[in-house]
Amino acid sequence: MTDQPATDESGTPEIPGKPTSASRTTLSHIMTHNDTNLLGTVHGGVIMKLVDDAAGAVAGRHSGGPAVTASMDEMAFLEPVRVGDLVHVKAQVNWTGRTSMEVGVRVLAERWNESAPPTQVGSAYLVFAAVDADGKPRRVPPVVPETERDKRRWQEAQIRRTHRLARRRAIMELREQRLADGIED
């Protein structure tokens, strides 16, 4: 008798889960005058790019291949970042679906020449879709929360997913109703 791999309800072989720590990463960058906006602080778009870069690395590591940004939720800027700040972008997979992953990101900053602990200056949640060489969605391994904090993040990610889907559904229903009422945008 041969051992057959476990399968899901559709008969597709199950992918073994990966612990949260397997793909967790930190990206660090010193902010320079090239990163500033008209107010003399670091441009929010620069921080958003660092967030997307770190989250993309985590999503690719977790899924074992290419992953593309599907959405960015709740990007919060808590404190300004200044020239000379050493910015640390910490990212991890919080939740996985069949082909998508939510990546949570914390942004910390510290003065390059001081010994004070870093301050949290931002946070974001991004959804990534794993894709194959043709750009088609591919399955991702389930994330396995390791700590109570990881479990809380997984539960919170479930809530955010429910809200994203409900918002999308409500918008589509509104558009269909407006079209049915003869209102064209």
PDB file of C-alpha atoms in Angstrom:
ATOM      1  CA  MET A   1       0.000   0.000   0.000  1.00  0.00           C
ATOM      2  CA  THR A   2       1.359   3.457  -0.930  1.00  0.00           C
ATOM      3  CA  ASP A   3       0.918   6.585   1.103  1.00  0.00           C
ATOM      4  CA  GLN A   4      -1.183   9.147  -0.729  1.00  0.00           C
ATOM      5  CA  PRO A   5      -0.822  12.848   0.120  1.00  0.00           C
ATOM      6  CA  ALA A   6      -3.705  14.426   2.011  1.00  0.00           C
ATOM      7  CA  THR A   7      -6.183  16.224  -0.249  1.00  0.00           C
ATOM      8  CA  ASP A   8      -8.730  18.999   0.217  1.00  0.00           C
ATOM      9  CA  GLU A   9     -12.444  18.727  -0.582  1.00  0.00           C
ATOM     10  CA  SER A  10     -11.768  19.156  -4.326  1.00  0.00           C
ATOM     11  CA  GLY A  11      -9.182  16.353  -4.367  1.00  0.00           C
ATOM     12  CA  THR A  12      -6.249  18.760  -4.731  1.00  0.00           C
ATOM     13  CA  PRO A  13      -3.210  17.761  -2.669  1.00  0.00           C
ATOM     14  CA  GLU A  14      -2.915  19.852   0.501  1.00  0.00           C
ATOM     15  CA  ILE A  15       0.089  22.123   0.899  1.00  0.00           C
ATOM     16  CA  PRO A  16       1.880  21.822   4.250  1.00  0.00           C
ATOM     17  CA  GLY A  17       1.529  24.899   6.455  1.00  0.00           C
ATOM     18  CA  LYS A  18       4.397  27.258   7.267  1.00  0.00           C
ATOM     19  CA  PRO A  19       4.944  28.928  10.638  1.00  0.00           C
ATOM     20  CA  THR A  20       4.628  32.694  10.868  1.00  0.00           C
ATOM     21  CA  SER A  21       8.343  33.016  11.606  1.00  0.00           C
ATOM     22  CA  ALA A  22       9.343  31.277   8.340  1.00  0.00           C
ATOM     23  CA  SER A  23       8.792  34.387   6.226  1.00  0.00           C
ATOM     24  CA  ARG A  24       8.936  37.247   8.740  1.00  0.00           C
ATOM     25  CA  THR A  25      11.410  39.922   7.695  1.00  0.00           C
ATOM     26  CA  THR A  26      12.735  43.409   8.457  1.00  0.00           C
ATOM     27  CA  LEU A  27      13.811  45.924   5.834  1.00  0.00           C
ATOM     28  CA  SER A  28      15.912  48.887   7.082  1.00  0.00           C
ATOM     29  CA  HIS A  29      16.702  52.101   5.252  1.00  0.00           C
ATOM     30  CA  ILE A  30      18.273  55.466   6.156  1.00  0.00           C
ATOM     31  CA  MET A  31      16.155  58.393   4.992  1.00  0.00           C
ATOM     32  CA  THR A  32      17.971  61.108   3.004  1.00  0.00           C
ATOM     33  CA  HIS A  33      17.051  64.483   1.534  1.00  0.00           C
ATOM     34  CA  ASN A  34      15.994  62.666  -1.669  1.00  0.00           C
ATOM     35  CA  ASP A  35      13.102  61.130   0.314  1.00  0.00           C
ATOM     36  CA  THR A  36      11.535  64.392   1.518  1.00  0.00           C
ATOM     37  CA  ASN A  37       8.304  66.130   0.619  1.00  0.00           C
ATOM     38  CA  LEU A  38       7.641  69.895   0.463  1.00  0.00           C
ATOM     39  CA  LEU A  39       7.316  70.036   4.261  1.00  0.00           C
ATOM     40  CA  GLY A  40      10.820  68.671   4.771  1.00  0.00           C
ATOM     41  CA  THR A  41       9.719  65.318   6.197  1.00  0.00           C
ATOM     42  CA  VAL A  42       9.884  61.957   4.446  1.00  0.00           C
ATOM     43  CA  HIS A  43       7.231  61.617   1.767  1.00  0.00           C
ATOM     44  CA  GLY A  44       4.435  59.173   2.604  1.00  0.00           C
ATOM     45  CA  GLY A  45       4.905  57.529  -0.789  1.00  0.00           C
ATOM     46  CA  VAL A  46       8.500  56.632   0.112  1.00  0.00           C
ATOM     47  CA  ILE A  47       7.271  54.907   3.281  1.00  0.00           C
ATOM     48  CA  MET A  48       4.502  53.170   1.320  1.00  0.00           C
ATOM     49  CA  LYS A  49       7.044  51.816  -1.178  1.00  0.00           C
ATOM     50  CA  LEU A  50       9.183  50.433   1.665  1.00  0.00           C
ATOM     51  CA  VAL A  51       6.036  48.873   3.159  1.00  0.00           C
ATOM     52  CA  ASP A  52       5.127  47.279  -0.180  1.00  0.00           C
ATOM     53  CA  ASP A  53       8.705  46.053  -0.720  1.00  0.00           C
ATOM     54  CA  ALA A  54       8.884  44.374   2.697  1.00  0.00           C
ATOM     55  CA  ALA A  55       5.387  42.910   2.403  1.00  0.00           C
ATOM     56  CA  GLY A  56       6.166  41.603  -1.091  1.00  0.00           C
ATOM     57  CA  ALA A  57       9.325  39.895   0.148  1.00  0.00           C
ATOM     58  CA  VAL A  58       7.352  38.221   2.938  1.00  0.00           C
ATOM     59  CA  ALA A  59       4.550  37.145   0.572  1.00  0.00           C
ATOM     60  CA  GLY A  60       7.049  35.703  -1.904  1.00  0.00           C
ATOM     61  CA  ARG A  61       8.931  33.852   0.817  1.00  0.00           C
ATOM     62  CA  HIS A  62       5.749  32.429   2.324  1.00  0.00           C
ATOM     63  CA  SER A  63       4.217  31.386  -0.990  1.00  0.00           C
ATOM     64  CA  GLY A  64       7.462  30.098  -2.471  1.00  0.00           C
ATOM     65  CA  GLY A  65       7.297  32.257  -5.584  1.00  0.00           C
ATOM     66  CA  PRO A  66       5.961  35.453  -7.107  1.00  0.00           C
ATOM     67  CA  ALA A  67       3.188  37.361  -5.362  1.00  0.00           C
ATOM     68  CA  VAL A  68       1.561  40.628  -6.409  1.00  0.00           C
ATOM     69  CA  THR A  69      -0.018  43.379  -4.339  1.00  0.00           C
ATOM     70  CA  ALA A  70      -3.815  43.099  -4.530  1.00  0.00           C
ATOM     71  CA  SER A  71      -4.694  45.812  -2.005  1.00  0.00           C
ATOM     72  CA  MET A  72      -3.362  47.952   0.803  1.00  0.00           C
ATOM     73  CA  ASP A  73      -5.628  48.522   3.785  1.00  0.00           C
ATOM     74  CA  GLU A  74      -5.389  50.860   6.699  1.00  0.00           C
ATOM     75  CA  MET A  75      -2.069  52.547   5.946  1.00  0.00           C
ATOM     76  CA  ALA A  76      -1.656  54.681   9.049  1.00  0.00           C
ATOM     77  CA  PHE A  77       1.023  57.332   9.459  1.00  0.00           C
ATOM     78  CA  LEU A  78       1.436  57.866  13.202  1.00  0.00           C
ATOM     79  CA  GLU A  79       4.473  60.177  13.369  1.00  0.00           C
ATOM     80  CA  PRO A  80       6.522  62.061  10.775  1.00  0.00           C
ATOM     81  CA  VAL A  81       9.786  60.531   9.573  1.00  0.00           C
ATOM     82  CA  ARG A  82      12.745  62.882   9.165  1.00  0.00           C
ATOM     83  CA  VAL A  83      15.923  62.966   7.147  1.00  0.00           C
ATOM     84  CA  GLY A  84      18.523  60.948   9.032  1.00  0.00           C
ATOM     85  CA  ASP A  85      16.001  58.512  10.508  1.00  0.00           C
ATOM     86  CA  LEU A  86      16.808  54.836  10.248  1.00  0.00           C
ATOM     87  CA  VAL A  87      13.491  53.268   9.253  1.00  0.00           C
ATOM     88  CA  HIS A  88      12.757  49.606  10.002  1.00  0.00           C
ATOM     89  CA  VAL A  89       9.850  47.976   8.186  1.00  0.00           C
ATOM     90  CA  LYS A  90       8.811  44.727   9.895  1.00  0.00           C
ATOM     91  CA  ALA A  91       6.443  42.417   8.014  1.00  0.00           C
ATOM     92  CA  GLN A  92       4.836  39.018   8.483  1.00  0.00           C
ATOM     93  CA  VAL A  93       2.033  36.932   7.011  1.00  0.00           C
ATOM     94  CA  ASN A  94      -0.997  37.207   9.300  1.00  0.00           C
ATOM     95  CA  TRP A  95      -3.519  35.108   7.363  1.00  0.00           C
ATOM     96  CA  THR A  96      -3.756  32.980   4.244  1.00  0.00           C
ATOM     97  CA  GLY A  97      -6.593  31.986   1.966  1.00  0.00           C
ATOM     98  CA  ARG A  98      -6.413  29.667  -1.009  1.00  0.00           C
ATOM     99  CA  THR A  99      -4.324  31.989  -3.209  1.00  0.00           C
ATOM    100  CA  SER A 100      -4.038  35.168  -1.137  1.00  0.00           C
ATOM    101  CA  MET A 101      -2.232  36.330   1.987  1.00  0.00           C
ATOM    102  CA  GLU A 102      -2.649  39.245   4.354  1.00  0.00           C
ATOM    103  CA  VAL A 103       0.688  40.748   5.378  1.00  0.00           C
ATOM    104  CA  GLY A 104       0.876  42.985   8.433  1.00  0.00           C
ATOM    105  CA  VAL A 105       3.547  45.688   8.498  1.00  0.00           C
ATOM    106  CA  ARG A 106       4.907  47.885  11.314  1.00  0.00           C
ATOM    107  CA  VAL A 107       7.106  50.867  10.499  1.00  0.00           C
ATOM    108  CA  LEU A 108       9.597  52.021  13.143  1.00  0.00           C
ATOM    109  CA  ALA A 109      12.034  54.931  13.038  1.00  0.00           C
ATOM    110  CA  GLU A 110      15.054  55.905  15.094  1.00  0.00           C
ATOM    111  CA  ARG A 111      17.595  58.682  14.786  1.00  0.00           C
ATOM    112  CA  TRP A 112      20.712  57.308  13.135  1.00  0.00           C
ATOM    113  CA  ASN A 113      22.984  58.964  15.690  1.00  0.00           C
ATOM    114  CA  GLU A 114      21.035  58.371  18.922  1.00  0.00           C
ATOM    115  CA  SER A 115      20.645  55.351  21.152  1.00  0.00           C
ATOM    116  CA  ALA A 116      16.938  55.875  21.922  1.00  0.00           C
ATOM    117  CA  PRO A 117      14.659  52.960  21.079  1.00  0.00           C
ATOM    118  CA  PRO A 118      12.773  53.079  17.775  1.00  0.00           C
ATOM    119  CA  THR A 119       9.313  54.689  17.683  1.00  0.00           C
ATOM    120  CA  GLN A 120       6.424  53.203  15.738  1.00  0.00           C
ATOM    121  CA  VAL A 121       5.634  55.660  12.950  1.00  0.00           C
ATOM    122  CA  GLY A 122       3.236  53.651  10.807  1.00  0.00           C
ATOM    123  CA  SER A 123       1.408  50.441  10.096  1.00  0.00           C
ATOM    124  CA  ALA A 124      -0.424  48.819   7.215  1.00  0.00           C
ATOM    125  CA  TYR A 125      -2.157  45.662   6.051  1.00  0.00           C
ATOM    126  CA  LEU A 126      -1.652  44.456   2.504  1.00  0.00           C
ATOM    127  CA  VAL A 127      -3.232  41.604   0.587  1.00  0.00           C
ATOM    128  CA  PHE A 128      -1.040  39.720  -1.872  1.00  0.00           C
ATOM    129  CA  ALA A 129      -2.047  37.139  -4.457  1.00  0.00           C
ATOM    130  CA  ALA A 130       0.408  34.393  -5.354  1.00  0.00           C
ATOM    131  CA  VAL A 131       0.800  34.023  -9.116  1.00  0.00           C
ATOM    132  CA  ASP A 132       2.424  31.534 -11.463  1.00  0.00           C
ATOM    133  CA  ALA A 133       4.642  32.310 -14.480  1.00  0.00           C
ATOM    134  CA  ASP A 134       1.543  33.195 -16.537  1.00  0.00           C
ATOM    135  CA  GLY A 135       0.200  35.581 -13.894  1.00  0.00           C
ATOM    136  CA  LYS A 136      -2.570  33.178 -12.866  1.00  0.00           C
ATOM    137  CA  PRO A 137      -3.405  32.694  -9.168  1.00  0.00           C
ATOM    138  CA  ARG A 138      -1.683  29.768  -7.464  1.00  0.00           C
ATOM    139  CA  ARG A 139      -2.233  28.128  -4.104  1.00  0.00           C
ATOM    140  CA  VAL A 140      -0.339  29.231  -1.015  1.00  0.00           C
ATOM    141  CA  PRO A 141       0.588  27.244   2.076  1.00  0.00           C
ATOM    142  CA  PRO A 142      -1.537  27.947   5.140  1.00  0.00           C
ATOM    143  CA  VAL A 143       0.134  30.139   7.738  1.00  0.00           C
ATOM    144  CA  VAL A 144       0.549  28.494  11.146  1.00  0.00           C
ATOM    145  CA  PRO A 145       0.393  31.058  13.967  1.00  0.00           C
ATOM    146  CA  GLU A 146       3.046  30.319  16.590  1.00  0.00           C
ATOM    147  CA  THR A 147       2.357  32.734  19.445  1.00  0.00           C
ATOM    148  CA  GLU A 148      -0.691  34.246  21.081  1.00  0.00           C
ATOM    149  CA  ARG A 149       0.132  37.492  19.247  1.00  0.00           C
ATOM    150  CA  ASP A 150       0.214  35.589  15.932  1.00  0.00           C
ATOM    151  CA  LYS A 151      -3.160  34.003  16.770  1.00  0.00           C
ATOM    152  CA  ARG A 152      -4.653  37.424  17.567  1.00  0.00           C
ATOM    153  CA  ARG A 153      -3.292  38.814  14.280  1.00  0.00           C
ATOM    154  CA  TRP A 154      -4.808  35.856  12.397  1.00  0.00           C
ATOM    155  CA  GLN A 155      -8.216  36.484  14.008  1.00  0.00           C
ATOM    156  CA  GLU A 156      -8.052  40.222  13.285  1.00  0.00           C
ATOM    157  CA  ALA A 157      -7.103  39.451   9.665  1.00  0.00           C
ATOM    158  CA  GLN A 158     -10.250  37.325   9.368  1.00  0.00           C
ATOM    159  CA  ILE A 159     -12.319  40.332  10.482  1.00  0.00           C
ATOM    160  CA  ARG A 160     -10.596  42.626   7.973  1.00  0.00           C
ATOM    161  CA  ARG A 161     -11.207  40.068   5.194  1.00  0.00           C
ATOM    162  CA  THR A 162     -14.908  39.875   6.079  1.00  0.00           C
ATOM    163  CA  HIS A 163     -15.135  43.679   5.939  1.00  0.00           C
ATOM    164  CA  ARG A 164     -13.263  43.873   2.605  1.00  0.00           C
ATOM    165  CA  LEU A 165     -15.613  41.327   1.026  1.00  0.00           C
ATOM    166  CA  ALA A 166     -18.733  43.007   2.457  1.00  0.00           C
ATOM    167  CA  ARG A 167     -17.581  46.433   1.212  1.00  0.00           C
ATOM    168  CA  ARG A 168     -16.871  45.038  -2.265  1.00  0.00           C
ATOM    169  CA  ARG A 169     -20.287  43.325  -2.358  1.00  0.00           C
ATOM    170  CA  ALA A 170     -22.106  46.496  -1.213  1.00  0.00           C
ATOM    171  CA  ILE A 171     -20.371  48.619  -3.868  1.00  0.00           C
ATOM    172  CA  MET A 172     -21.211  46.122  -6.621  1.00  0.00           C
ATOM    173  CA  GLU A 173     -24.862  46.016  -5.488  1.00  0.00           C
ATOM    174  CA  LEU A 174     -25.019  49.825  -5.520  1.00  0.00           C
ATOM    175  CA  ARG A 175     -23.571  49.982  -9.036  1.00  0.00           C
ATOM    176  CA  GLU A 176     -26.002  47.315 -10.274  1.00  0.00           C
ATOM    177  CA  GLN A 177     -28.925  49.201  -8.717  1.00  0.00           C
ATOM    178  CA  ARG A 178     -27.850  52.503 -10.302  1.00  0.00           C
ATOM    179  CA  LEU A 179     -27.537  50.773 -13.671  1.00  0.00           C
ATOM    180  CA  ALA A 180     -30.975  49.180 -13.221  1.00  0.00           C
ATOM    181  CA  ASP A 181     -32.353  52.657 -12.394  1.00  0.00           C
ATOM    182  CA  GLY A 182     -30.924  53.945 -15.671  1.00  0.00           C
ATOM    183  CA  ILE A 183     -28.202  56.029 -14.051  1.00  0.00           C
ATOM    184  CA  GLU A 184     -24.973  55.924 -16.016  1.00  0.00           C
ATOM    185  CA  ASP A 185     -21.699  57.131 -14.535  1.00  0.00           C
TER     186      ASP A 185
END
